[in-house]
mmCIF file of C-alpha atoms in Angstrom:
data_model
loop_
_atom_site.group_PDB
_atom_site.id
_atom_site.type_symbol
_atom_site.label_atom_id
_atom_site.label_comp_id
_atom_site.label_asym_id
_atom_site.label_seq_id
_atom_site.Cartn_x
_atom_site.Cartn_y
_atom_site.Cartn_z
ATOM 1 C CA UNK A 1 48.422 69.151 -59.206
ATOM 2 C CA UNK A 2 45.193 69.437 -61.324
ATOM 3 C CA UNK A 3 44.922 66.896 -64.170
ATOM 4 C CA UNK A 4 45.779 68.040 -67.656
ATOM 5 C CA UNK A 5 43.238 67.895 -70.485
ATOM 6 C CA UNK A 6 44.953 64.793 -71.805
ATOM 7 C CA UNK A 7 44.774 63.081 -68.404
ATOM 8 C CA UNK A 8 41.107 63.987 -68.041
ATOM 9 C CA UNK A 9 40.465 62.507 -71.493
ATOM 10 C CA UNK A 10 42.236 59.252 -70.571
ATOM 11 C CA UNK A 11 40.248 59.014 -67.327
ATOM 12 C CA UNK A 12 37.046 59.290 -69.360
ATOM 13 C CA UNK A 13 38.158 56.522 -71.700
ATOM 14 C CA UNK A 14 38.953 54.296 -68.707
ATOM 15 C CA UNK A 15 35.468 54.897 -67.241
ATOM 16 C CA UNK A 16 33.816 53.914 -70.523
ATOM 17 C CA UNK A 17 35.994 50.810 -70.773
ATOM 18 C CA UNK A 18 35.057 49.780 -67.222
ATOM 19 C CA UNK A 19 31.364 50.311 -68.032
ATOM 20 C CA UNK A 20 31.674 48.322 -71.266
ATOM 21 C CA UNK A 21 33.337 45.402 -69.477
ATOM 22 C CA UNK A 22 30.607 45.435 -66.823
ATOM 23 C CA UNK A 23 27.876 45.396 -69.477
ATOM 24 C CA UNK A 24 29.544 42.503 -71.279
ATOM 25 C CA UNK A 25 29.549 40.576 -68.009
ATOM 26 C CA UNK A 26 25.806 41.079 -67.684
ATOM 27 C CA UNK A 27 24.964 40.235 -71.269
ATOM 28 C CA UNK A 28 27.305 37.262 -71.605
ATOM 29 C CA UNK A 29 29.959 36.434 -74.202
ATOM 30 C CA UNK A 30 29.354 37.612 -77.731
ATOM 31 C CA UNK A 31 28.558 34.683 -80.023
ATOM 32 C CA UNK A 32 31.250 34.386 -82.648
ATOM 33 C CA UNK A 33 30.760 32.733 -86.007
ATOM 34 C CA UNK A 34 32.761 29.489 -86.194
ATOM 35 C CA UNK A 35 35.518 29.341 -88.766
ATOM 36 C CA UNK A 36 35.021 27.546 -92.049
ATOM 37 C CA UNK A 37 34.574 23.825 -91.395
ATOM 38 C CA UNK A 38 33.380 24.421 -87.833
ATOM 39 C CA UNK A 39 29.853 24.683 -86.426
ATOM 40 C CA UNK A 40 28.039 24.836 -83.146
ATOM 41 C CA UNK A 41 26.965 21.484 -81.677
ATOM 42 C CA UNK A 42 24.829 22.157 -78.608
ATOM 43 C CA UNK A 43 25.178 18.624 -77.209
ATOM 44 C CA UNK A 44 28.628 17.215 -76.467
ATOM 45 C CA UNK A 45 28.747 13.398 -76.465
ATOM 46 C CA UNK A 46 31.043 11.158 -74.417
ATOM 47 C CA UNK A 47 31.001 7.502 -73.376
ATOM 48 C CA UNK A 48 31.413 7.165 -69.602
ATOM 49 C CA UNK A 49 33.390 3.902 -69.703
ATOM 50 C CA UNK A 50 34.337 1.337 -72.305
ATOM 51 C CA UNK A 51 31.347 -0.609 -73.707
ATOM 52 C CA UNK A 52 31.319 -4.215 -72.438
ATOM 53 C CA UNK A 53 29.382 -7.302 -73.473
ATOM 54 C CA UNK A 54 27.845 -10.405 -71.962
ATOM 55 C CA UNK A 55 25.720 -13.336 -73.095
ATOM 56 C CA UNK A 56 22.250 -13.621 -71.560
ATOM 57 C CA UNK A 57 20.029 -16.632 -70.955
ATOM 58 C CA UNK A 58 17.995 -15.605 -74.015
ATOM 59 C CA UNK A 59 21.015 -16.482 -76.189
ATOM 60 C CA UNK A 60 21.661 -12.898 -77.283
ATOM 61 C CA UNK A 61 24.828 -10.876 -76.747
ATOM 62 C CA UNK A 62 24.360 -7.460 -75.131
ATOM 63 C CA UNK A 63 26.765 -4.535 -75.436
ATOM 64 C CA UNK A 64 26.191 -2.205 -72.479
ATOM 65 C CA UNK A 65 27.433 1.345 -71.817
ATOM 66 C CA UNK A 66 26.305 4.896 -71.053
ATOM 67 C CA UNK A 67 26.385 7.820 -73.485
ATOM 68 C CA UNK A 68 26.656 11.122 -71.632
ATOM 69 C CA UNK A 69 25.034 14.141 -73.323
ATOM 70 C CA UNK A 70 26.140 17.568 -72.039
ATOM 71 C CA UNK A 71 24.090 20.571 -73.170
ATOM 72 C CA UNK A 72 26.576 23.402 -73.721
ATOM 73 C CA UNK A 73 23.785 25.863 -74.518
ATOM 74 C CA UNK A 74 21.863 27.806 -71.896
ATOM 75 C CA UNK A 75 18.526 26.809 -73.424
ATOM 76 C CA UNK A 76 16.757 23.435 -73.784
ATOM 77 C CA UNK A 77 17.669 21.064 -76.606
ATOM 78 C CA UNK A 78 15.369 18.284 -77.840
ATOM 79 C CA UNK A 79 16.930 14.959 -78.773
ATOM 80 C CA UNK A 80 15.446 13.635 -82.028
ATOM 81 C CA UNK A 81 17.457 10.434 -82.466
ATOM 82 C CA UNK A 82 20.607 8.572 -81.504
ATOM 83 C CA UNK A 83 22.209 6.327 -84.091
ATOM 84 C CA UNK A 84 25.039 3.903 -83.386
ATOM 85 C CA UNK A 85 27.579 2.869 -86.031
ATOM 86 C CA UNK A 86 30.594 0.600 -85.968
ATOM 87 C CA UNK A 87 34.105 1.872 -86.625
ATOM 88 C CA UNK A 88 33.582 1.542 -90.382
ATOM 89 C CA UNK A 89 30.422 3.626 -90.332
ATOM 90 C CA UNK A 90 28.010 0.679 -90.641
ATOM 91 C CA UNK A 91 24.695 1.444 -88.867
ATOM 92 C CA UNK A 92 23.969 -0.820 -85.884
ATOM 93 C CA UNK A 93 20.870 0.683 -84.297
ATOM 94 C CA UNK A 94 18.835 3.898 -84.254
ATOM 95 C CA UNK A 95 16.844 5.082 -81.253
ATOM 96 C CA UNK A 96 13.940 7.473 -81.809
ATOM 97 C CA UNK A 97 10.473 8.148 -80.426
ATOM 98 C CA UNK A 98 9.296 5.904 -77.598
ATOM 99 C CA UNK A 99 12.370 3.688 -77.718
ATOM 100 C CA UNK A 100 14.647 6.709 -77.359
ATOM 101 C CA UNK A 101 12.564 8.196 -74.554
ATOM 102 C CA UNK A 102 12.761 4.977 -72.538
ATOM 103 C CA UNK A 103 16.557 5.033 -72.862
ATOM 104 C CA UNK A 104 17.188 8.698 -72.001
ATOM 105 C CA UNK A 105 17.090 10.448 -68.619
ATOM 106 C CA UNK A 106 18.745 13.369 -66.909
ATOM 107 C CA UNK A 107 21.835 12.445 -64.911
ATOM 108 C CA UNK A 108 20.219 13.637 -61.679
ATOM 109 C CA UNK A 109 16.906 11.823 -62.284
ATOM 110 C CA UNK A 110 17.561 8.377 -63.796
ATOM 111 C CA UNK A 111 13.990 7.181 -63.204
ATOM 112 C CA UNK A 112 12.252 9.818 -65.345
ATOM 113 C CA UNK A 113 12.388 9.334 -69.158
ATOM 114 C CA UNK A 114 12.856 12.456 -71.254
ATOM 115 C CA UNK A 115 13.532 13.695 -74.779
ATOM 116 C CA UNK A 116 14.681 17.171 -73.721
ATOM 117 C CA UNK A 117 17.929 18.279 -72.101
ATOM 118 C CA UNK A 118 17.583 21.607 -70.236
ATOM 119 C CA UNK A 119 20.250 24.262 -70.675
ATOM 120 C CA UNK A 120 23.613 23.616 -69.011
ATOM 121 C CA UNK A 121 22.462 20.136 -67.960
ATOM 122 C CA UNK A 122 23.718 16.569 -68.428
ATOM 123 C CA UNK A 123 21.599 13.676 -69.698
ATOM 124 C CA UNK A 124 22.476 9.989 -70.019
ATOM 125 C CA UNK A 125 21.439 7.531 -72.715
ATOM 126 C CA UNK A 126 21.472 4.076 -71.112
ATOM 127 C CA UNK A 127 22.593 1.968 -74.054
ATOM 128 C CA UNK A 128 22.105 -1.755 -74.612
ATOM 129 C CA UNK A 129 22.816 -3.114 -78.087
ATOM 130 C CA UNK A 130 21.790 -6.717 -78.758
ATOM 131 C CA UNK A 131 23.464 -9.073 -81.223
ATOM 132 C CA UNK A 132 22.564 -12.609 -82.266
ATOM 133 C CA UNK A 133 26.202 -13.726 -82.499
ATOM 134 C CA UNK A 134 29.371 -12.769 -80.667
ATOM 135 C CA UNK A 135 31.136 -12.178 -83.975
ATOM 136 C CA UNK A 136 28.748 -9.278 -84.666
ATOM 137 C CA UNK A 137 30.036 -7.220 -81.723
ATOM 138 C CA UNK A 138 32.074 -4.304 -83.153
ATOM 139 C CA UNK A 139 35.530 -3.317 -81.919
ATOM 140 C CA UNK A 140 34.682 0.399 -82.088
ATOM 141 C CA UNK A 141 31.504 2.466 -82.081
ATOM 142 C CA UNK A 142 30.451 6.024 -82.794
ATOM 143 C CA UNK A 143 27.172 7.889 -82.491
ATOM 144 C CA UNK A 144 25.078 10.046 -84.798
ATOM 145 C CA UNK A 145 23.070 12.478 -82.691
ATOM 146 C CA UNK A 146 20.251 14.558 -84.172
ATOM 147 C CA UNK A 147 18.910 17.415 -82.038
ATOM 148 C CA UNK A 148 16.588 20.426 -82.247
ATOM 149 C CA UNK A 149 17.803 23.514 -80.336
ATOM 150 C CA UNK A 150 15.377 26.070 -78.923
ATOM 151 C CA UNK A 151 13.912 28.537 -81.461
ATOM 152 C CA UNK A 152 15.531 31.922 -81.949
ATOM 153 C CA UNK A 153 19.157 30.820 -81.781
ATOM 154 C CA UNK A 154 21.636 31.519 -84.613
ATOM 155 C CA UNK A 155 21.904 27.812 -85.450
ATOM 156 C CA UNK A 156 19.969 25.466 -87.765
ATOM 157 C CA UNK A 157 16.645 24.128 -86.464
ATOM 158 C CA UNK A 158 17.997 20.579 -86.709
ATOM 159 C CA UNK A 159 21.610 19.596 -86.118
ATOM 160 C CA UNK A 160 23.217 16.201 -86.715
ATOM 161 C CA UNK A 161 26.604 15.471 -85.187
ATOM 162 C CA UNK A 162 28.936 12.471 -85.091
ATOM 163 C CA UNK A 163 30.789 11.796 -81.839
ATOM 164 C CA UNK A 164 30.897 9.686 -78.721
ATOM 165 C CA UNK A 165 33.542 7.446 -80.230
ATOM 166 C CA UNK A 166 34.673 4.553 -78.072
ATOM 167 C CA UNK A 167 36.714 1.376 -78.182
ATOM 168 C CA UNK A 168 34.736 -1.715 -77.199
ATOM 169 C CA UNK A 169 36.183 -3.961 -74.499
ATOM 170 C CA UNK A 170 36.238 -7.290 -76.334
ATOM 171 C CA UNK A 171 37.850 -9.211 -73.464
ATOM 172 C CA UNK A 172 34.465 -10.611 -72.542
ATOM 173 C CA UNK A 173 32.659 -11.153 -69.252
ATOM 174 C CA UNK A 174 34.157 -12.544 -66.060
ATOM 175 C CA UNK A 175 33.303 -16.249 -65.745
ATOM 176 C CA UNK A 176 32.327 -17.316 -62.217
ATOM 177 C CA UNK A 177 30.460 -19.984 -60.317
ATOM 178 C CA UNK A 178 27.089 -19.400 -58.627
ATOM 179 C CA UNK A 179 26.919 -17.294 -55.425
ATOM 180 C CA UNK A 180 24.175 -19.538 -54.009
ATOM 181 C CA UNK A 181 23.436 -23.255 -53.786
ATOM 182 C CA UNK A 182 20.342 -25.218 -54.734
ATOM 183 C CA UNK A 183 17.159 -24.736 -56.720
ATOM 184 C CA UNK A 184 14.564 -22.067 -57.473
ATOM 185 C CA UNK A 185 16.656 -18.907 -57.234
ATOM 186 C CA UNK A 186 15.135 -15.824 -58.861
ATOM 187 C CA UNK A 187 17.102 -12.965 -60.437
ATOM 188 C CA UNK A 188 14.558 -10.359 -59.341
ATOM 189 C CA UNK A 189 16.814 -7.523 -60.505
ATOM 190 C CA UNK A 190 19.404 -8.074 -63.229
ATOM 191 C CA UNK A 191 20.880 -6.319 -66.219
ATOM 192 C CA UNK A 192 19.487 -4.369 -67.807
ATOM 193 C CA UNK A 193 15.909 -3.548 -66.816
ATOM 194 C CA UNK A 194 16.120 -2.680 -63.127
ATOM 195 C CA UNK A 195 17.341 0.180 -60.912
ATOM 196 C CA UNK A 196 20.885 -1.217 -60.708
ATOM 197 C CA UNK A 197 21.518 -0.336 -64.337
ATOM 198 C CA UNK A 198 21.033 3.388 -63.738
ATOM 199 C CA UNK A 199 22.659 3.751 -60.308
ATOM 200 C CA UNK A 200 25.372 6.130 -61.534
ATOM 201 C CA UNK A 201 26.992 7.652 -58.427
ATOM 202 C CA UNK A 202 29.274 10.702 -57.977
ATOM 203 C CA UNK A 203 31.960 9.436 -55.582
ATOM 204 C CA UNK A 204 35.377 10.923 -54.794
ATOM 205 C CA UNK A 205 35.176 13.344 -57.708
ATOM 206 C CA UNK A 206 34.212 10.734 -60.320
ATOM 207 C CA UNK A 207 31.118 9.035 -61.674
ATOM 208 C CA UNK A 208 30.943 5.305 -60.910
ATOM 209 C CA UNK A 209 28.426 2.606 -61.795
ATOM 210 C CA UNK A 210 29.392 -0.366 -59.665
ATOM 211 C CA UNK A 211 25.928 -1.931 -60.020
ATOM 212 C CA UNK A 212 25.875 -1.883 -63.827
ATOM 213 C CA UNK A 213 25.538 -5.692 -64.053
ATOM 214 C CA UNK A 214 24.407 -6.424 -60.476
ATOM 215 C CA UNK A 215 21.780 -9.024 -59.597
ATOM 216 C CA UNK A 216 19.412 -9.106 -56.623
ATOM 217 C CA UNK A 217 18.745 -12.735 -55.738
ATOM 218 C CA UNK A 218 15.541 -13.951 -54.101
ATOM 219 C CA UNK A 219 14.405 -17.541 -53.821
ATOM 220 C CA UNK A 220 11.437 -19.887 -53.713
ATOM 221 C CA UNK A 221 10.811 -23.206 -52.025
ATOM 222 C CA UNK A 222 9.983 -26.466 -53.806
ATOM 223 C CA UNK A 223 6.374 -25.301 -54.151
ATOM 224 C CA UNK A 224 7.443 -22.067 -55.901
ATOM 225 C CA UNK A 225 6.603 -19.914 -52.871
ATOM 226 C CA UNK A 226 8.547 -16.814 -51.835
ATOM 227 C CA UNK A 227 6.677 -16.651 -48.512
ATOM 228 C CA UNK A 228 5.757 -19.433 -46.105
ATOM 229 C CA UNK A 229 4.786 -17.523 -42.976
ATOM 230 C CA UNK A 230 4.440 -13.894 -41.946
ATOM 231 C CA UNK A 231 5.833 -11.687 -44.775
ATOM 232 C CA UNK A 232 6.525 -8.927 -42.238
ATOM 233 C CA UNK A 233 9.206 -11.077 -40.605
ATOM 234 C CA UNK A 234 12.468 -12.196 -42.160
ATOM 235 C CA UNK A 235 11.823 -15.807 -41.184
ATOM 236 C CA UNK A 236 8.589 -15.744 -43.187
ATOM 237 C CA UNK A 237 10.567 -15.650 -46.439
ATOM 238 C CA UNK A 238 11.532 -19.115 -47.625
ATOM 239 C CA UNK A 239 15.072 -18.215 -48.670
ATOM 240 C CA UNK A 240 16.125 -16.111 -45.668
ATOM 241 C CA UNK A 241 19.345 -17.361 -44.080
ATOM 242 C CA UNK A 242 20.340 -19.601 -46.998
ATOM 243 C CA UNK A 243 24.117 -20.068 -47.488
ATOM 244 C CA UNK A 244 26.039 -17.634 -49.694
ATOM 245 C CA UNK A 245 29.242 -19.023 -51.214
ATOM 246 C CA UNK A 246 32.448 -17.935 -52.945
ATOM 247 C CA UNK A 247 32.103 -17.821 -56.734
ATOM 248 C CA UNK A 248 35.812 -18.523 -57.331
ATOM 249 C CA UNK A 249 39.099 -19.136 -55.564
ATOM 250 C CA UNK A 250 39.747 -15.739 -54.015
ATOM 251 C CA UNK A 251 41.243 -13.552 -51.313
ATOM 252 C CA UNK A 252 38.969 -11.743 -48.886
ATOM 253 C CA UNK A 253 39.530 -7.985 -49.177
ATOM 254 C CA UNK A 254 36.905 -6.817 -46.711
ATOM 255 C CA UNK A 255 34.325 -8.426 -44.448
ATOM 256 C CA UNK A 256 31.807 -6.390 -42.425
ATOM 257 C CA UNK A 257 29.377 -7.936 -39.932
ATOM 258 C CA UNK A 258 28.087 -5.302 -37.500
ATOM 259 C CA UNK A 259 24.722 -4.080 -38.781
ATOM 260 C CA UNK A 260 21.336 -5.325 -37.522
ATOM 261 C CA UNK A 261 18.673 -6.870 -39.714
ATOM 262 C CA UNK A 262 15.884 -4.719 -41.123
ATOM 263 C CA UNK A 263 12.185 -5.511 -40.700
ATOM 264 C CA UNK A 264 10.584 -6.422 -44.063
ATOM 265 C CA UNK A 265 8.399 -3.637 -45.461
ATOM 266 C CA UNK A 266 9.316 -1.370 -42.512
ATOM 267 C CA UNK A 267 12.978 -0.555 -43.043
ATOM 268 C CA UNK A 268 14.526 2.176 -40.919
ATOM 269 C CA UNK A 269 16.617 4.883 -42.649
ATOM 270 C CA UNK A 270 20.337 4.164 -42.897
ATOM 271 C CA UNK A 271 23.466 6.213 -43.530
ATOM 272 C CA UNK A 272 25.638 5.879 -46.626
ATOM 273 C CA UNK A 273 28.138 3.868 -44.568
ATOM 274 C CA UNK A 274 25.414 1.366 -43.632
ATOM 275 C CA UNK A 275 23.720 1.155 -47.045
ATOM 276 C CA UNK A 276 25.386 -2.132 -48.048
ATOM 277 C CA UNK A 277 24.633 -3.667 -44.676
ATOM 278 C CA UNK A 278 26.862 -6.588 -43.777
ATOM 279 C CA UNK A 279 29.017 -7.328 -46.806
ATOM 280 C CA UNK A 280 32.002 -9.218 -48.156
ATOM 281 C CA UNK A 281 34.355 -8.274 -51.004
ATOM 282 C CA UNK A 282 36.559 -10.918 -52.637
ATOM 283 C CA UNK A 283 39.425 -10.438 -55.085
ATOM 284 C CA UNK A 284 39.100 -13.105 -57.771
ATOM 285 C CA UNK A 285 41.654 -11.785 -60.289
ATOM 286 C CA UNK A 286 43.631 -8.724 -61.404
ATOM 287 C CA UNK A 287 41.207 -5.764 -61.228
ATOM 288 C CA UNK A 288 38.352 -8.215 -60.641
ATOM 289 C CA UNK A 289 36.365 -8.176 -57.415
ATOM 290 C CA UNK A 290 32.996 -9.537 -56.323
ATOM 291 C CA UNK A 291 30.706 -8.048 -53.710
ATOM 292 C CA UNK A 292 27.988 -9.639 -51.562
ATOM 293 C CA UNK A 293 25.710 -7.184 -49.718
ATOM 294 C CA UNK A 294 22.851 -7.229 -47.153
ATOM 295 C CA UNK A 295 24.161 -10.397 -45.498
ATOM 296 C CA UNK A 296 22.521 -11.710 -42.336
ATOM 297 C CA UNK A 297 23.900 -10.186 -39.153
ATOM 298 C CA UNK A 298 26.220 -12.646 -37.436
ATOM 299 C CA UNK A 299 26.585 -14.880 -40.484
ATOM 300 C CA UNK A 300 29.759 -13.569 -42.147
ATOM 301 C CA UNK A 301 32.123 -16.542 -42.188
ATOM 302 C CA UNK A 302 35.337 -14.970 -43.540
ATOM 303 C CA UNK A 303 37.843 -12.285 -42.548
ATOM 304 C CA UNK A 304 40.080 -9.880 -44.472
ATOM 305 C CA UNK A 305 43.209 -11.554 -45.860
ATOM 306 C CA UNK A 306 41.728 -15.044 -45.778
ATOM 307 C CA UNK A 307 41.991 -17.264 -48.859
ATOM 308 C CA UNK A 308 38.818 -19.073 -49.895
ATOM 309 C CA UNK A 309 38.032 -21.726 -52.468
ATOM 310 C CA UNK A 310 35.101 -21.770 -54.836
ATOM 311 C CA UNK A 311 32.010 -22.950 -52.963
ATOM 312 C CA UNK A 312 33.316 -22.032 -49.497
ATOM 313 C CA UNK A 313 30.755 -20.354 -47.198
ATOM 314 C CA UNK A 314 30.888 -16.558 -47.174
ATOM 315 C CA UNK A 315 27.796 -15.767 -45.101
ATOM 316 C CA UNK A 316 24.026 -16.100 -45.222
ATOM 317 C CA UNK A 317 21.351 -14.296 -47.205
ATOM 318 C CA UNK A 318 19.983 -11.507 -45.030
ATOM 319 C CA UNK A 319 18.190 -8.181 -44.828
ATOM 320 C CA UNK A 320 20.711 -5.661 -43.488
ATOM 321 C CA UNK A 321 21.488 -2.141 -44.668
ATOM 322 C CA UNK A 322 19.397 -0.332 -47.276
ATOM 323 C CA UNK A 323 16.972 -3.185 -47.846
ATOM 324 C CA UNK A 324 13.199 -3.581 -47.653
ATOM 325 C CA UNK A 325 13.211 -7.377 -47.655
ATOM 326 C CA UNK A 326 15.559 -10.367 -47.599
ATOM 327 C CA UNK A 327 17.757 -10.721 -50.688
ATOM 328 C CA UNK A 328 21.359 -11.087 -51.808
ATOM 329 C CA UNK A 329 22.824 -8.183 -53.751
ATOM 330 C CA UNK A 330 25.690 -9.516 -55.875
ATOM 331 C CA UNK A 331 27.992 -7.682 -58.281
ATOM 332 C CA UNK A 332 31.359 -7.925 -60.020
ATOM 333 C CA UNK A 333 33.483 -4.766 -60.212
ATOM 334 C CA UNK A 334 36.926 -3.440 -61.142
ATOM 335 C CA UNK A 335 37.932 -2.131 -57.690
ATOM 336 C CA UNK A 336 37.482 -3.302 -54.075
ATOM 337 C CA UNK A 337 34.417 -1.173 -53.375
ATOM 338 C CA UNK A 338 30.697 -1.684 -53.916
ATOM 339 C CA UNK A 339 30.310 2.024 -54.766
ATOM 340 C CA UNK A 340 33.631 3.539 -55.923
ATOM 341 C CA UNK A 341 34.079 1.058 -58.763
ATOM 342 C CA UNK A 342 32.686 0.266 -62.177
ATOM 343 C CA UNK A 343 30.650 -2.872 -62.651
ATOM 344 C CA UNK A 344 32.024 -5.656 -64.835
ATOM 345 C CA UNK A 345 29.894 -8.035 -66.900
ATOM 346 C CA UNK A 346 29.875 -11.601 -65.649
ATOM 347 C CA UNK A 347 28.422 -14.971 -66.576
ATOM 348 C CA UNK A 348 27.836 -18.080 -64.485
ATOM 349 C CA UNK A 349 29.580 -21.108 -65.938
ATOM 350 C CA UNK A 350 26.903 -23.726 -65.278
ATOM 351 C CA UNK A 351 23.254 -23.685 -64.178
ATOM 352 C CA UNK A 352 19.770 -24.695 -65.304
ATOM 353 C CA UNK A 353 17.166 -22.250 -66.561
ATOM 354 C CA UNK A 354 13.781 -23.145 -65.023
ATOM 355 C CA UNK A 355 11.719 -20.325 -66.510
ATOM 356 C CA UNK A 356 10.661 -16.733 -65.886
ATOM 357 C CA UNK A 357 8.217 -15.122 -63.479
ATOM 358 C CA UNK A 358 6.011 -12.214 -64.679
ATOM 359 C CA UNK A 359 6.785 -8.558 -63.897
ATOM 360 C CA UNK A 360 5.934 -7.763 -60.285
ATOM 361 C CA UNK A 361 2.550 -6.035 -60.402
ATOM 362 C CA UNK A 362 0.643 -5.018 -57.267
ATOM 363 C CA UNK A 363 -1.711 -7.976 -57.752
ATOM 364 C CA UNK A 364 1.170 -10.441 -58.073
ATOM 365 C CA UNK A 365 2.889 -8.963 -55.002
ATOM 366 C CA UNK A 366 -0.265 -9.541 -52.941
ATOM 367 C CA UNK A 367 -0.503 -13.104 -54.244
ATOM 368 C CA UNK A 368 3.089 -13.884 -53.318
ATOM 369 C CA UNK A 369 2.749 -12.257 -49.880
ATOM 370 C CA UNK A 370 -0.153 -14.625 -49.132
ATOM 371 C CA UNK A 371 2.173 -17.562 -49.705
ATOM 372 C CA UNK A 372 0.722 -18.621 -53.039
ATOM 373 C CA UNK A 373 3.019 -20.145 -55.702
ATOM 374 C CA UNK A 374 4.588 -17.829 -58.252
ATOM 375 C CA UNK A 375 3.484 -18.353 -61.860
ATOM 376 C CA UNK A 376 6.431 -19.493 -63.970
ATOM 377 C CA UNK A 377 6.687 -19.401 -67.748
ATOM 378 C CA UNK A 378 8.836 -22.458 -68.460
ATOM 379 C CA UNK A 379 9.479 -21.616 -72.108
ATOM 380 C CA UNK A 380 13.196 -21.856 -72.817
ATOM 381 C CA UNK A 381 13.978 -24.054 -69.820
ATOM 382 C CA UNK A 382 17.175 -26.080 -69.972
ATOM 383 C CA UNK A 383 20.893 -26.103 -69.178
ATOM 384 C CA UNK A 384 22.898 -22.890 -69.532
ATOM 385 C CA UNK A 385 26.645 -22.458 -69.991
ATOM 386 C CA UNK A 386 28.506 -19.162 -69.496
ATOM 387 C CA UNK A 387 25.413 -16.959 -69.389
ATOM 388 C CA UNK A 388 24.007 -14.206 -67.165
ATOM 389 C CA UNK A 389 20.535 -14.838 -65.710
ATOM 390 C CA UNK A 390 18.315 -11.989 -66.879
ATOM 391 C CA UNK A 391 15.626 -10.175 -64.955
ATOM 392 C CA UNK A 392 13.008 -12.498 -63.355
ATOM 393 C CA UNK A 393 14.791 -15.673 -64.476
ATOM 394 C CA UNK A 394 14.294 -18.697 -62.235
ATOM 395 C CA UNK A 395 17.395 -20.901 -62.083
ATOM 396 C CA UNK A 396 18.765 -24.006 -60.375
ATOM 397 C CA UNK A 397 22.385 -24.023 -59.218
ATOM 398 C CA UNK A 398 24.494 -27.177 -58.768
#
């Protein structure tokens, strides 16, 4: 039966509606004006996990966390400043200019500082707030973010927003004993100036930062030498094979000892499963675990389910897994995994601060590789109680 005039008219309307819907899909959603009291905020702020604090060997108290910045616009947004306030609105710190740039990276490129967040992209502000006294640490924080969207958008040229509210974990750091024994140990990588701090990993559908407070331990002999032999062999490093010990009474959760040693400065590629090398994980308390990685092949002295006492042998310092030279990677975390966990702050209950070595320049690296003594700034040397050795600290353990 031929269509009636009315049916033909309805078919025409349907065709126009289909065309209109298709065009809207190409152009994108129509920007609507927010209701009264609402406004567009191109960057959405969130704190990845509860801010946590520790005391360092410099006597200051550091509050550490990550502020995630998600650009909800399809165009770049420049970050002008990040202010931090306590729960009562009292300003604590303001990051801008060079200081802000050093603290801000894209999620996918944590080594490259930036002040601009591309459209539909996530950035991370790696936050560390320092306080002279523990009593100054706030119980809550919030952030004041000032940004400049790309020109030509129906928004102000500068936008300030308050968000990223978070409750501070005031429980304090985990107190442990030393993971090594003897003198002249060097915290080559520690919180919060090394690659550990920014090793945010997407694992099992979540973002984890198990290495947030991790330390890489190297050592020197009595003459302050890292090397006493061929630096291209493990045995040439003065601290290779030294005992690694339990930091507390604990239960062994996992112990792996099947991966070969790497050759210093000529490491072969490894899989994700081999990245930690030979490792041990201990449970030292409810939701508190410690991890020792890159242990020497054949040295692991414990097995899963075993109970150990503080100071008991765990293994020996090695060079297995994703490692370019002998060292002990040590961290405290909230789950029994070196990767799928969040790092917890920790302090060592008793040790002696010897001094600090300079940043590792190419010239210093060549000097150390030749077996020459490391220069040590001994300012601030003395006993330490319940503190975390900071980057490049030289310490003696009981």
